[in-house]
Tab-separated table of C-alpha atoms in Angstrom:
chain	number	residue	atom	x	y	z
A	1	UNK	CA	28.502	-62.784	-39.077
A	2	UNK	CA	26.982	-63.365	-35.651
A	3	UNK	CA	27.737	-59.712	-34.662
A	4	UNK	CA	26.020	-58.433	-37.798
A	5	UNK	CA	22.917	-60.499	-37.011
A	6	UNK	CA	22.747	-59.230	-33.413
A	7	UNK	CA	23.299	-55.617	-34.526
A	8	UNK	CA	20.426	-55.974	-37.008
A	9	UNK	CA	18.203	-57.580	-34.401
A	10	UNK	CA	19.005	-54.765	-31.985
A	11	UNK	CA	18.022	-52.215	-34.630
A	12	UNK	CA	14.849	-54.118	-35.333
A	13	UNK	CA	13.940	-53.959	-31.634
A	14	UNK	CA	14.451	-50.203	-31.655
A	15	UNK	CA	12.341	-49.424	-34.688
A	16	UNK	CA	9.496	-52.005	-34.515
A	17	UNK	CA	6.430	-51.576	-32.406
A	18	UNK	CA	5.278	-54.702	-30.567
A	19	UNK	CA	2.091	-56.459	-31.443
A	20	UNK	CA	-0.671	-55.590	-29.030
A	21	UNK	CA	-0.952	-58.245	-26.347
A	22	UNK	CA	-3.500	-58.708	-23.631
A	23	UNK	CA	-1.385	-61.101	-21.571
A	24	UNK	CA	2.287	-61.796	-21.044
A	25	UNK	CA	2.777	-64.890	-23.195
A	26	UNK	CA	5.117	-65.953	-25.877
A	27	UNK	CA	8.523	-64.564	-26.525
A	28	UNK	CA	9.846	-60.958	-26.501
A	29	UNK	CA	13.263	-59.808	-27.816
A	30	UNK	CA	14.602	-56.726	-26.049
A	31	UNK	CA	17.531	-54.451	-26.785
A	32	UNK	CA	19.049	-51.779	-24.546
A	33	UNK	CA	19.194	-48.215	-25.809
A	34	UNK	CA	20.651	-46.592	-22.710
A	35	UNK	CA	22.620	-47.976	-19.695
A	36	UNK	CA	23.541	-45.968	-16.605
A	37	UNK	CA	25.914	-47.108	-13.863
A	38	UNK	CA	25.146	-45.643	-10.468
A	39	UNK	CA	27.614	-45.797	-7.539
A	40	UNK	CA	27.749	-44.167	-4.151
A	41	UNK	CA	29.004	-40.564	-4.055
A	42	UNK	CA	29.907	-40.438	-7.744
A	43	UNK	CA	26.296	-40.745	-8.871
A	44	UNK	CA	25.194	-42.103	-12.268
A	45	UNK	CA	26.888	-42.001	-15.670
A	46	UNK	CA	25.946	-43.385	-19.056
A	47	UNK	CA	28.023	-46.412	-20.092
A	48	UNK	CA	28.252	-48.721	-23.105
A	49	UNK	CA	27.190	-52.381	-23.086
A	50	UNK	CA	30.846	-53.511	-23.338
A	51	UNK	CA	31.763	-51.598	-20.187
A	52	UNK	CA	29.211	-53.466	-18.049
A	53	UNK	CA	29.493	-56.785	-19.944
A	54	UNK	CA	25.836	-56.953	-20.948
A	55	UNK	CA	24.518	-58.722	-24.000
A	56	UNK	CA	23.066	-56.449	-26.652
A	57	UNK	CA	19.808	-58.474	-26.853
A	58	UNK	CA	17.739	-60.413	-24.338
A	59	UNK	CA	15.090	-62.990	-25.077
A	60	UNK	CA	12.208	-63.143	-22.608
A	61	UNK	CA	10.130	-66.350	-22.715
A	62	UNK	CA	7.049	-65.505	-20.685
A	63	UNK	CA	5.589	-69.031	-20.951
A	64	UNK	CA	8.691	-70.706	-19.524
A	65	UNK	CA	9.611	-67.742	-17.232
A	66	UNK	CA	13.128	-67.716	-18.570
A	67	UNK	CA	15.359	-64.871	-19.748
A	68	UNK	CA	18.123	-65.788	-22.167
A	69	UNK	CA	21.129	-63.481	-22.514
A	70	UNK	CA	22.694	-64.097	-25.824
A	71	UNK	CA	26.284	-62.980	-25.157
A	72	UNK	CA	28.496	-62.218	-28.152
A	73	UNK	CA	30.960	-65.041	-28.856
A	74	UNK	CA	29.732	-67.039	-25.884
A	75	UNK	CA	27.064	-69.647	-25.210
A	76	UNK	CA	23.629	-68.170	-24.291
A	77	UNK	CA	22.858	-68.104	-20.565
A	78	UNK	CA	19.394	-68.848	-19.217
A	79	UNK	CA	18.186	-67.085	-16.068
A	80	UNK	CA	14.954	-67.990	-14.361
A	81	UNK	CA	12.432	-65.259	-13.876
A	82	UNK	CA	11.462	-65.750	-10.187
A	83	UNK	CA	8.420	-63.498	-10.130
A	84	UNK	CA	6.256	-62.185	-13.014
A	85	UNK	CA	3.160	-60.027	-12.355
A	86	UNK	CA	0.880	-58.359	-14.869
A	87	UNK	CA	-0.725	-55.111	-13.888
A	88	UNK	CA	-2.586	-53.135	-16.559
A	89	UNK	CA	-0.396	-53.083	-19.620
A	90	UNK	CA	2.792	-53.594	-17.629
A	91	UNK	CA	4.642	-56.855	-16.963
A	92	UNK	CA	6.845	-56.718	-13.890
A	93	UNK	CA	9.711	-59.217	-13.618
A	94	UNK	CA	12.221	-60.156	-10.908
A	95	UNK	CA	15.078	-62.636	-10.725
A	96	UNK	CA	18.502	-63.482	-9.405
A	97	UNK	CA	21.496	-63.389	-11.763
A	98	UNK	CA	24.114	-66.181	-11.680
A	99	UNK	CA	27.413	-64.600	-10.867
A	100	UNK	CA	29.352	-66.019	-7.883
A	101	UNK	CA	31.934	-63.201	-7.940
A	102	UNK	CA	29.363	-60.463	-7.816
A	103	UNK	CA	25.855	-61.684	-6.868
A	104	UNK	CA	23.101	-59.633	-8.384
A	105	UNK	CA	19.338	-59.255	-8.677
A	106	UNK	CA	17.317	-57.799	-11.487
A	107	UNK	CA	13.895	-56.291	-11.876
A	108	UNK	CA	12.157	-54.959	-14.962
A	109	UNK	CA	8.979	-53.358	-16.200
A	110	UNK	CA	7.857	-53.872	-19.816
A	111	UNK	CA	4.979	-52.040	-21.385
A	112	UNK	CA	2.885	-54.437	-23.447
A	113	UNK	CA	1.385	-51.378	-25.211
A	114	UNK	CA	4.605	-49.560	-26.267
A	115	UNK	CA	7.320	-52.185	-25.920
A	116	UNK	CA	9.372	-49.936	-23.633
A	117	UNK	CA	11.655	-51.804	-21.288
A	118	UNK	CA	12.980	-50.317	-17.987
A	119	UNK	CA	15.138	-52.456	-15.738
A	120	UNK	CA	17.603	-52.376	-12.906
A	121	UNK	CA	20.473	-54.701	-12.014
A	122	UNK	CA	21.713	-54.433	-8.437
A	123	UNK	CA	24.995	-55.676	-6.941
A	124	UNK	CA	26.587	-55.023	-3.569
A	125	UNK	CA	28.676	-52.215	-5.241
A	126	UNK	CA	26.507	-50.531	-7.870
A	127	UNK	CA	23.209	-50.374	-9.684
A	128	UNK	CA	22.699	-50.425	-13.425
A	129	UNK	CA	19.648	-48.617	-14.810
A	130	UNK	CA	18.652	-49.940	-18.218
A	131	UNK	CA	16.277	-48.515	-20.818
A	132	UNK	CA	15.338	-50.270	-24.080
A	133	UNK	CA	12.705	-51.574	-26.406
A	134	UNK	CA	11.089	-54.991	-26.933
A	135	UNK	CA	9.339	-56.573	-29.868
A	136	UNK	CA	6.912	-59.452	-29.753
A	137	UNK	CA	7.315	-62.831	-31.409
A	138	UNK	CA	10.753	-62.849	-33.030
């Protein structure tokens, strides 16, 4: 049942345009549409969520500066958004992931006009390039 809900929410994020917003406030739900893993020499290749162990949907709470990754069959994980800057219709985010085995940082740009989400996750071994869509107020 939980998987069906998340799949439906992911589709909703893909096909719904966000409400126009003049400031980064409230909550956005974001779903990835494309993920690329980039490593030295081999370059980049498209990979599925399961391969890189990413949740299908992220909740961004701009007011609390918290990103919640709602992992399938696991408790949600909250990650602090360390920096958040608004420039024009873009919101730029940065934070540090919690993973002792493979420390990582993330950065993202979200268009408040279109809902497009572009992000990168960097570890010592590889970079993930993420593309997706966000909707306002779910």
